[in-house]
Amino acid sequence: MTIAMIEAHNITKYFGLKNKKSFKALDNVSLNISKGEFAVISGRSGSGKSTLLYILSAMDNSYEGTVWLDDQKLSGMNDRELSRIRNRKLGFVFQFHFLLPHFSVLQNVLLPAMKNSGISERECRGKALEKLQWLGIEHLADMPSQKLSGGQQQRVAIARALMNEPDIIMADEPTGNLDRQNSELVFQIFRRLRSEKNKTILVVTHDKDLAQTADRVIYMEDGKILNPDHYL
Amino acid sequence: MKNNLWKAIFLIAATHLLSRWRQSLISVLGVTFSIAAFVGMISLMTGINDFFEVLMLENTPHIHVYHEEHLNQKTVLAKVMNNTDELYVVKGIKPTHRERGIKNATEVLRLVRAQPEVYGASPLLSAQVFYQHGSIPLNGTLSGIEIEEYNKLFNLNAKIEQGRIEQLSGSAPALILGSGLAEKLGVKLYDYITLTAYNGIKINAMVACIYSTGVSSIDNSTSFASLATVQRILGKDKGYFTDINIRLYNIRDADGVSKRIQQLTQCRADDWKKINAEVLLGFTLRNILTVAVSFSLLIVAAFGIYNMLTMMMYEKIKDIAILKAIGYERRDLRRIFICEALLIGMVGGVSGIVFGILISYGLSNIPIQSVQLKTVTHLPVNFKILHYLLALTFALVTSFLAGWIPAVKASAIDPIETIKA
């Protein structure tokens, strides 16, 4: 058995007031994702896949159950520790590229590194350009981020996610806003990240065709995983 | 490399402000105007205070020693009947004739001069007299002084407009006449005028000098003569005088020394604060006014900043969510908004100080005419670095406080809610 990079045990999440137990978004979900694996969570909207991703990505800490990222237990961490995890341990890519407007591409990519103490600014810039180069968009470095096309913006967002050399990349519907060609390009980048950089990748998508290109597809319905141990 | 983080915080704050430069400018202007008003007001008010303080200290002694008149309630009968049970009533008690003068005055003066803090002590004998030149008598005060000592303490020489002080040292009665009085009497230098005291004694005195203090109430009524001249007109012997005016090396000793003198001499001794109580009250009132007006202006400016940053927070909610998602902590986001507030405060504060100095300069050029105070020609205005530093501190503190609530709100934003929306 390979080493688990992401481990979730019995995650239950309610929306609304807890005592009313109004809506059970996640129902006793357990999940294991190995190091260097490219996994996709798929399912209809409302199945709980995004909710699960936010818990695994250290953004949401109000849930029952336990989460480990690379043997670090997230559950019970305080705000600062979770911030540190989000900054160092994982990179996140949103559906709507979510770059800071009025900032250049390079500045956007630099932001996570500026939070990370221990690296000089020169080093940061070198790293940021290297990431952009790896994604083939280094010529856009000084452009204002809002002048870029959707596909370009999403690649900048991936560069930003890679900035602090995290082990894990997570993405929430990263192709939801892109055309076919750009969507395929984004998934191609994820596959490259796994094969060239040995990153662990967890992507939420409802695009079935693209999902098939991953190592593993996890299907969710009504807050439950249908195939927890299924590999492609 | 902690400074990377601060660089990022500053960059984000500055970019936020520039992306909404119109609103930022309005907030900055709010601070600018209130700080400018503060600088202008405090410069003028302290200018006025300083002006009055100089005027006050120039013309008043640090300590004033005099004999206090009071009704002696203890009658002779009471003294005799002391410790007896018998009933006695004395009706209509009136003060017996008592000298106004300081008892044992020469000894008191010697004692006062012996105090180490005392720079000089000038005896004074004032008398109400009628000045007469021609047919109309004018009422006024004649102050008998030791010319040299008085000049040393109150720089009388500087106020002399015509004539020379030395001319008073002769034995013939001579006067230093107030300029207003000279004008009203229609006398010139070296003219003779008649002085009449309340007891009917008349003296002819020569106008040896004419002086002007700039305070018309003094210039219109008071003249100086040698102590001996006034003693003569009152029919008193040498060694009789009513007041001692003291100047100290250090004005801060006034309170202590006045108490000591009071104890040593049994005379009443008031320090300059007591003498000028109403002037000092004016200082306090002006200071309160300055603080009150500036404070209310700053509050308005603070609300402007608060309002703008709250709007900024809702507008940049996406940025906040992104920053949180990529690992920025609550306190980093708080710092970003505090930084924005401080930037507004800094820019507004500095420009406000510049405008304030311009306002002060403008005020200092406004001519004023006062019948009472002839030495002022323009509004007295201070230009002090300390006031500008104070203004900058106010600007920064106010903007910090105004930014605090939006900053805390921004740091509490839930990134998931924002991303989902």
XYZ file of C-alpha atoms in Angstrom:
653
model
C 0.000 0.000 0.000
C 1.338 3.436 -0.925
C 1.639 6.238 1.646
C -1.540 8.205 2.190
C -1.202 11.942 1.488
C -4.809 12.833 2.244
C -6.730 10.872 4.809
C -10.266 11.557 5.993
C -12.120 9.589 8.644
C -15.848 9.675 9.222
C -16.412 13.235 8.076
C -19.901 14.496 8.829
C -20.950 18.022 8.076
C -24.218 19.771 8.731
C -25.365 23.013 7.203
C -27.500 25.363 9.217
C -27.914 25.255 12.962
C -26.249 22.244 14.433
C -28.915 21.325 16.946
C -31.605 21.394 14.268
C -29.469 19.157 12.048
C -31.198 20.844 9.157
C -29.152 19.495 6.285
C -26.556 16.762 6.273
C -24.080 17.736 3.551
C -21.593 14.988 4.310
C -22.562 11.714 5.885
C -19.750 9.782 7.519
C -17.328 10.112 4.628
C -13.960 8.377 4.754
C -11.342 8.789 2.055
C -7.716 7.901 1.371
C -5.618 9.486 -1.358
C -2.072 8.284 -1.879
C 0.990 10.355 -2.509
C 1.407 11.133 -6.218
C -2.151 10.233 -7.052
C -4.386 12.300 -9.360
C -7.911 11.882 -8.031
C -11.138 13.455 -9.195
C -14.297 13.822 -7.151
C -17.329 13.778 -9.352
C -21.016 13.914 -8.797
C -24.111 16.011 -9.282
C -24.342 19.461 -7.797
C -25.409 19.251 -4.186
C -23.760 15.867 -3.740
C -21.323 17.378 -1.209
C -18.169 17.182 -3.321
C -17.189 20.850 -2.931
C -18.020 20.737 0.759
C -15.664 17.802 1.184
C -12.942 19.591 -0.765
C -13.143 22.689 1.430
C -12.772 20.528 4.523
C -9.792 18.687 3.047
C -8.191 21.971 1.970
C -8.114 23.352 5.535
C -10.543 26.161 4.742
C -13.504 24.739 6.613
C -12.940 23.499 10.142
C -16.476 23.057 11.392
C -17.163 19.375 10.865
C -17.151 16.094 12.709
C -14.452 13.542 11.991
C -10.729 13.713 11.374
C -8.547 14.867 8.488
C -4.817 14.196 8.017
C -2.704 15.862 5.390
C 0.679 14.150 5.068
C 0.389 12.885 8.659
C -0.562 16.275 10.034
C -3.894 16.240 11.797
C -5.964 19.218 10.626
C -8.883 18.657 12.952
C -8.450 20.763 16.078
C -5.915 23.143 14.545
C -6.388 26.827 15.190
C -6.777 29.533 12.564
C -3.060 30.303 12.349
C -2.025 26.673 11.974
C -4.645 26.133 9.278
C -3.423 29.276 7.488
C 0.067 27.822 7.531
C -1.183 24.558 6.056
C -3.021 26.420 3.279
C 0.094 28.445 2.598
C 2.750 25.708 2.602
C 1.156 22.316 2.321
C -1.338 22.758 -0.465
C -2.151 24.911 -3.435
C -5.739 25.715 -4.300
C -7.274 26.516 -7.686
C -10.760 28.023 -7.806
C -13.481 27.792 -10.401
C -13.366 31.460 -11.288
C -9.576 31.848 -11.471
C -9.848 34.391 -8.611
C -6.784 36.504 -9.254
C -6.403 39.846 -7.486
C -7.453 42.552 -9.929
C -5.160 45.606 -10.299
C -2.177 43.319 -9.650
C 0.180 42.046 -12.294
C 0.450 38.342 -13.103
C 3.821 38.147 -11.347
C 2.512 39.900 -8.209
C -0.410 37.482 -8.054
C 1.919 34.504 -8.285
C 4.234 36.030 -5.674
C 1.528 36.528 -3.027
C 1.698 33.096 -1.352
C 5.498 33.303 -1.223
C 5.426 36.756 0.386
C 3.432 35.226 3.230
C 5.972 32.439 3.522
C 8.877 33.719 5.564
C 12.334 32.374 4.866
C 12.653 33.209 1.194
C 14.208 36.431 -0.094
C 12.319 38.517 -2.603
C 14.822 37.751 -5.367
C 14.389 34.072 -4.771
C 10.615 34.537 -4.847
C 10.737 36.281 -8.194
C 12.984 33.618 -9.656
C 10.642 30.915 -8.475
C 7.556 32.723 -9.745
C 9.090 33.154 -13.217
C 10.128 29.519 -13.210
C 6.516 28.454 -12.505
C 5.192 30.717 -15.222
C 7.768 29.323 -17.609
C 6.799 25.769 -16.736
C 3.227 26.700 -17.680
C 4.344 28.528 -20.818
C 3.069 31.940 -19.785
C 6.236 33.726 -18.615
C 5.704 36.360 -21.329
C 2.558 37.477 -19.478
C 4.410 38.161 -16.189
C 4.003 41.933 -16.203
C 0.469 42.037 -17.616
C -2.338 43.211 -15.351
C -4.208 40.074 -14.387
C -7.620 41.221 -15.610
C -6.342 41.682 -19.187
C -5.760 37.939 -19.552
C -8.103 35.412 -21.177
C -9.913 32.896 -18.986
C -7.540 30.058 -19.886
C -4.490 32.226 -19.230
C -5.900 33.377 -15.898
C -6.496 29.812 -14.805
C -2.887 28.936 -15.638
C -1.729 31.923 -13.562
C -3.877 30.599 -10.716
C -2.146 27.213 -11.033
C 1.250 28.931 -10.982
C 0.173 30.699 -7.807
C -0.929 27.402 -6.262
C 2.511 25.942 -7.041
C 4.443 28.885 -5.669
C 5.331 27.491 -2.226
C 6.120 24.001 -3.626
C 3.162 22.301 -1.934
C 2.787 18.528 -1.982
C -0.903 18.729 -2.746
C -2.864 20.643 -5.379
C -6.622 20.932 -4.943
C -9.022 22.451 -7.429
C -12.729 23.196 -7.270
C -14.308 22.967 -10.741
C -11.208 24.442 -12.348
C -12.689 24.049 -15.843
C -16.173 25.227 -14.986
C -15.591 28.514 -16.683
C -13.418 27.404 -19.596
C -13.977 26.180 -23.144
C -13.154 22.623 -24.216
C -9.640 23.354 -25.391
C -8.609 25.228 -22.253
C -10.291 22.640 -20.034
C -8.249 19.896 -21.608
C -5.138 22.010 -21.235
C -5.771 22.456 -17.501
C -6.197 18.698 -17.000
C -3.087 18.099 -19.046
C -1.223 20.393 -16.644
C -2.543 18.398 -13.681
C -1.318 15.180 -15.262
C 2.071 16.785 -15.874
C 2.191 17.942 -12.274
C 1.671 14.391 -11.138
C 4.140 12.779 -13.539
C 6.843 15.487 -13.589
C 6.624 16.834 -10.047
C 5.031 13.937 -8.207
C 2.281 16.141 -6.745
C -0.842 14.712 -5.204
C -3.848 16.160 -7.006
C -7.470 16.298 -5.958
C -9.932 17.929 -8.340
C -13.672 18.392 -8.044
C -15.414 18.374 -11.408
C -18.692 17.299 -12.934
C -17.159 16.925 -16.393
C -17.246 13.141 -16.911
C -14.974 13.069 -19.948
C -12.239 14.980 -18.197
C -12.701 12.973 -15.009
C -11.833 9.810 -16.935
C -8.328 11.166 -17.609
C -7.423 11.011 -13.902
C -6.008 8.033 -11.986
C -9.115 7.641 -9.943
C -12.655 8.968 -9.940
C -14.567 9.186 -6.712
C -18.327 9.457 -7.194
C -20.422 11.196 -4.612
C -24.150 11.310 -4.086
C -26.185 12.755 -1.194
C -23.113 13.335 0.937
C -21.743 9.831 0.523
C -18.940 8.325 -1.525
C -20.272 5.567 -3.752
C -16.950 3.918 -4.612
C -14.407 4.591 -1.861
C -11.965 1.933 -2.996
C -12.469 2.083 -6.701
C -9.453 2.698 -8.926
C -9.510 3.114 -12.664
C 12.222 37.538 5.687
C 9.290 38.917 7.575
C 9.523 42.136 5.579
C 8.234 40.279 2.513
C 4.938 39.908 4.299
C 4.880 43.583 5.212
C 5.721 44.470 1.644
C 2.782 42.384 0.463
C 0.482 43.968 3.041
C 1.543 47.451 2.008
C 1.251 46.616 -1.682
C -2.258 45.230 -1.256
C -3.344 48.191 0.877
C -1.948 50.724 -1.581
C -3.502 48.918 -4.544
C -6.886 48.838 -2.830
C -6.746 52.556 -2.182
C -5.590 53.395 -5.696
C -8.254 51.215 -7.271
C -10.812 53.400 -5.520
C -8.882 56.612 -5.696
C -11.897 58.925 -5.665
C -13.229 57.557 -2.377
C -9.695 57.461 -0.998
C -9.171 61.081 -1.960
C -12.368 62.122 -0.207
C -11.303 60.316 2.969
C -7.869 61.892 2.731
C -9.418 65.330 2.271
C -11.547 64.791 5.361
C -8.391 64.235 7.383
C -6.613 67.078 5.577
C -9.266 69.631 6.458
C -9.606 68.625 10.075
C -5.843 68.536 10.602
C -5.426 71.847 8.792
C -8.102 73.370 11.003
C -6.429 71.898 14.071
C -3.012 73.257 13.104
C -4.473 76.668 12.266
C -6.437 76.835 15.494
C -3.723 75.631 17.812
C -1.191 77.970 16.185
C -3.466 80.958 16.655
C -4.703 80.048 20.121
C -1.249 79.346 21.533
C -0.031 82.471 19.746
C -2.654 84.495 21.572
C -1.854 82.737 24.832
C 1.860 83.405 24.470
C 1.214 87.014 23.582
C -0.886 87.546 26.659
C 1.576 85.651 28.798
C 4.441 87.881 27.741
C 2.289 90.949 28.270
C 1.169 89.647 31.633
C 4.615 88.694 32.893
C 6.140 91.915 31.646
C 3.758 94.003 33.691
C 3.104 91.909 36.749
C 5.452 90.886 39.493
C 6.090 87.232 40.188
C 5.094 87.867 43.781
C 3.163 90.796 45.168
C 3.554 91.527 48.901
C 1.129 93.867 50.613
C -0.635 94.499 53.864
C -4.124 93.114 53.889
C -6.813 95.270 55.448
C -9.285 93.350 57.507
C -11.801 94.145 60.110
C -10.561 93.264 63.544
C -13.497 91.460 65.126
C -11.854 91.244 68.458
C -12.724 94.352 70.362
C -10.816 95.716 73.292
C -13.743 94.822 75.533
C -13.539 91.244 74.386
C -9.892 91.128 75.322
C -10.617 92.458 78.788
C -13.642 90.257 79.339
C -11.841 87.206 78.219
C -12.677 84.079 80.219
C -15.573 85.631 82.070
C -19.180 84.464 81.965
C -20.606 87.932 81.760
C -22.598 88.947 78.721
C -21.429 91.903 76.719
C -22.469 93.345 73.369
C -20.574 95.814 71.240
C -22.708 97.252 68.464
C -21.594 98.770 65.199
C -17.985 97.723 65.128
C -15.975 99.803 62.604
C -12.331 99.467 61.677
C -10.088 101.839 63.550
C -7.621 103.837 61.549
C -4.893 101.558 60.445
C -2.014 102.236 58.176
C -2.300 100.818 54.656
C 1.405 100.429 54.657
C 3.409 97.325 55.332
C 4.303 97.182 58.999
C 7.992 97.482 59.611
C 8.395 97.827 55.871
C 12.161 98.301 55.652
C 12.764 95.129 57.618
C 10.272 93.215 55.481
C 12.004 94.433 52.321
C 15.365 93.341 53.713
C 13.929 89.912 54.558
C 12.433 89.512 51.108
C 15.662 90.490 49.401
C 17.521 87.956 51.513
C 15.627 85.045 49.950
C 17.989 83.233 47.563
C 15.379 82.824 44.808
C 14.628 86.539 44.680
C 16.142 88.377 41.743
C 14.932 91.728 42.924
C 12.279 93.366 45.057
C 10.901 96.788 44.352
C 8.978 98.732 46.987
C 5.935 100.600 45.811
C 3.795 103.283 47.329
C 0.761 104.079 45.277
C -1.494 107.033 45.846
C -4.698 108.235 44.295
C -4.051 111.738 43.054
C -5.547 114.455 40.903
C -3.379 115.601 38.052
C -3.928 119.183 37.165
C -2.550 121.184 34.293
C -4.769 124.082 33.560
C -8.213 123.992 35.076
C -9.446 120.388 34.773
C -8.219 117.846 37.315
C -7.819 114.241 36.171
C -7.981 111.342 38.550
C -5.218 108.783 38.443
C -2.666 106.693 40.253
C 0.769 107.829 41.241
C 3.216 105.032 41.907
C 6.225 105.781 44.005
C 9.125 103.500 43.157
C 12.835 103.033 43.612
C 13.555 103.931 40.029
C 16.679 101.836 39.574
C 15.323 98.678 41.158
C 12.011 98.999 39.348
C 13.783 99.512 36.047
C 15.882 96.430 36.685
C 12.778 94.337 37.334
C 10.257 95.668 34.852
C 12.463 97.269 32.225
C 10.816 100.629 32.481
C 13.476 102.132 30.221
C 12.116 100.210 27.223
C 8.728 101.864 27.645
C 9.994 105.410 27.849
C 8.961 107.348 24.778
C 10.400 110.750 25.638
C 12.876 111.956 28.203
C 15.476 110.090 30.274
C 14.980 108.168 33.501
C 18.113 109.631 35.060
C 16.351 112.971 35.401
C 14.280 111.558 38.224
C 17.206 110.965 40.511
C 17.355 114.627 41.546
C 15.585 115.737 44.680
C 13.043 117.922 42.883
C 9.700 116.162 42.286
C 9.618 114.685 38.802
C 7.206 112.395 37.002
C 7.182 109.603 34.449
C 3.808 110.291 32.925
C 1.633 107.817 31.027
C 1.332 108.744 27.355
C -2.477 108.719 27.438
C -2.469 110.885 30.532
C -0.030 113.331 28.921
C -2.266 113.597 25.919
C -5.394 114.165 27.991
C -3.679 116.788 30.117
C -2.088 118.364 27.097
C 1.384 118.474 28.633
C 4.766 118.183 27.008
C 8.106 117.091 28.348
C 9.481 119.392 31.094
C 6.078 120.986 31.751
C 5.005 121.244 35.377
C 1.752 119.795 36.648
C 0.092 119.958 40.023
C -0.611 116.791 41.981
C -3.199 116.763 44.742
C -3.508 113.876 47.172
C -6.679 112.939 49.063
C -5.353 114.615 52.174
C -5.058 117.928 50.355
C -1.304 118.110 50.044
C -0.263 119.636 46.726
C 2.998 119.251 44.897
C 4.284 120.669 41.654
C 6.154 118.083 39.650
C 8.028 118.225 36.387
C 7.224 115.797 33.579
C 10.626 114.180 33.186
C 9.617 111.281 30.931
C 6.601 110.038 29.022
C 6.114 106.273 28.798
C 3.780 103.899 27.045
C 3.162 100.235 27.886
C 0.739 99.670 25.012
C -1.999 98.853 27.516
C -4.180 101.925 27.401
C -5.797 101.424 30.816
C -2.344 101.840 32.379
C -1.130 104.595 30.076
C -4.255 106.646 30.697
C -4.085 106.672 34.470
C -0.731 105.784 35.946
C 2.427 107.756 36.376
C 5.607 107.077 38.296
C 7.619 109.163 40.667
C 10.363 108.469 43.172
C 9.319 106.807 46.413
C 10.319 109.931 48.329
C 8.032 112.154 46.231
C 5.010 110.021 46.932
C 5.896 109.698 50.609
C 5.999 113.480 50.683
C 2.645 113.962 48.985
C 1.028 111.508 51.384
C 2.736 113.105 54.338
C 4.474 109.908 55.321
C 7.969 109.356 56.555
C 10.746 107.444 54.905
C 10.315 103.715 55.127
C 6.594 103.840 54.442
C 5.332 101.931 51.444
C 2.358 99.742 50.670
C 3.579 97.053 48.313
C 6.647 95.055 47.394
C 6.871 93.682 43.876
C 9.218 90.739 43.541
C 10.759 89.089 40.545
C 12.431 85.735 40.926
C 15.216 84.078 39.011
C 12.838 81.285 38.150
C 9.106 81.926 37.902
C 8.368 78.318 38.891
C 9.488 79.047 42.456
C 6.756 81.680 42.838
C 4.297 79.506 44.712
C 6.765 78.265 47.315
C 8.531 81.570 47.860
C 5.241 83.470 48.218
C 4.162 81.084 50.972
C 7.483 81.415 52.731
C 7.372 85.194 52.588
C 3.830 85.188 53.913
C 4.995 83.128 56.855
C 8.132 85.158 57.532
C 6.615 88.630 57.281
C 2.946 88.234 58.274
C 2.143 90.152 55.079
C -0.071 88.895 52.322
C 2.012 87.524 49.405
C 0.272 86.547 46.152
C 2.084 84.768 43.342
C 1.569 85.714 39.697
C -0.978 82.958 39.165
C -3.225 84.410 41.829
C -2.731 87.924 40.545
C -3.584 86.925 36.981
C -6.198 84.297 37.703
C -8.620 85.579 35.056
C -5.926 85.741 32.369
C -4.965 82.164 33.123
C -8.612 81.163 32.966
C -8.678 82.674 29.479
C -5.763 80.431 28.534
C -7.610 77.371 29.755
C -10.772 78.349 27.896
C -8.878 78.862 24.643
C -7.175 75.504 25.029
C -10.502 73.782 25.679
C -11.994 75.470 22.625
C -9.096 74.326 20.433
C -9.325 70.749 21.618
C -13.132 70.649 21.346
C -13.297 72.008 17.796
C -10.391 69.894 16.569
C -11.778 66.818 18.221
C -15.185 67.167 16.581
C -13.567 67.754 13.189
C -11.408 64.672 13.661
C -14.459 62.607 14.570
C -16.101 63.621 11.302
C -12.945 62.648 9.436
C -12.798 59.366 11.332
C -16.329 58.504 10.262
C -15.322 59.232 6.691
C -12.461 56.758 6.946
C -14.628 54.187 8.710
C -17.320 54.473 6.061
C -14.898 54.207 3.198
C -13.064 51.209 4.616
C -16.312 49.408 5.342
C -17.319 49.892 1.709
C -13.849 48.785 0.672
C -14.217 45.644 2.743
C -17.418 44.608 0.956
C -16.013 45.531 -2.404
C -12.776 43.595 -1.904
C -14.434 40.635 -0.263
C -13.200 38.405 -3.104
C -9.617 39.547 -2.575
C -9.941 38.819 1.115
C -11.243 35.309 0.400
C -8.380 34.609 -2.024
C -5.781 35.862 0.425
C -7.215 33.683 3.166
C -7.331 30.657 0.875
C -3.655 31.021 -0.038
C -2.626 31.158 3.601
C -2.925 34.725 4.836
C -3.978 34.827 8.482
C -6.697 36.870 10.112
C -4.139 39.264 11.539
C -2.561 39.769 8.120
C -5.918 40.873 6.738
C -6.446 43.097 9.731
C -3.058 44.625 9.053
C -3.985 45.294 5.434
C -7.020 47.355 6.420
C -5.218 49.094 9.278
C -2.474 49.896 6.793
C -5.064 51.419 4.452
C -6.434 53.528 7.292
C -2.954 54.649 8.310
C -2.054 55.522 4.722
C -5.116 57.765 4.568
C -4.194 59.247 7.938
C -0.575 59.775 6.908
C -1.313 61.446 3.568
C -4.205 63.446 5.051
C -2.135 64.366 8.092
C 0.883 65.604 6.145
C -1.170 67.566 3.624
C -3.286 68.875 6.491
C -0.166 70.151 8.233
C 0.976 71.873 5.033
C -2.440 73.505 4.637
C -2.482 74.317 8.340
C 0.833 76.137 8.046
C -0.551 78.092 5.081
C -3.642 78.962 7.124
C -1.461 80.028 10.060
C 0.618 82.151 7.721
C -2.540 83.731 6.354
C -3.818 84.419 9.875
C -0.527 85.975 10.917
C -0.988 88.506 8.139
C -4.416 89.667 9.262
C -3.961 93.136 10.729
C -5.784 93.907 13.938
C -6.259 97.199 15.652
C -6.770 97.385 19.354
C -7.202 100.491 21.402
C -6.323 98.486 24.485
C -3.194 96.814 23.185
C -1.168 99.017 20.938
C 1.778 96.651 20.589
C -0.158 94.163 18.407
C -0.458 94.903 14.723
C -1.311 91.431 13.420
C -2.882 88.304 14.860
C -0.257 86.589 16.999
C 0.401 83.116 15.543
C 2.846 80.436 16.633
C 4.790 78.248 14.212
C 5.920 75.246 16.225
C 7.198 71.839 15.115
C 5.659 70.332 18.242
C 2.152 71.291 17.087
C 2.736 69.693 13.697
C 3.983 66.485 15.280
C 0.960 66.514 17.569
C -1.326 66.973 14.556
C 0.319 64.063 12.744
C -0.070 61.872 15.820
C -3.753 62.815 16.037
C -4.239 62.003 12.356
C -2.611 58.589 12.703
C -4.336 57.652 15.959
C -7.740 58.705 14.640
C -7.371 56.823 11.373
C -6.100 53.765 13.216
C -9.185 53.758 15.445
C -11.454 54.379 12.460
C -9.881 51.471 10.592
C -10.092 49.019 13.441
C -13.697 47.856 13.055
C -13.575 47.391 9.261
C -10.251 45.593 9.710
C -11.675 43.185 12.258
C -14.727 42.588 10.062
C -12.527 41.921 7.057
C -10.415 39.455 8.979
C -13.539 37.568 10.039
C -14.799 36.986 6.504
C -15.405 33.322 5.724
C -13.645 32.515 2.442
C -15.917 29.576 1.604
C -19.089 31.632 1.766
C -17.516 34.199 -0.521
C -16.160 31.665 -2.996
C -19.482 29.847 -3.234
C -21.490 33.040 -3.760
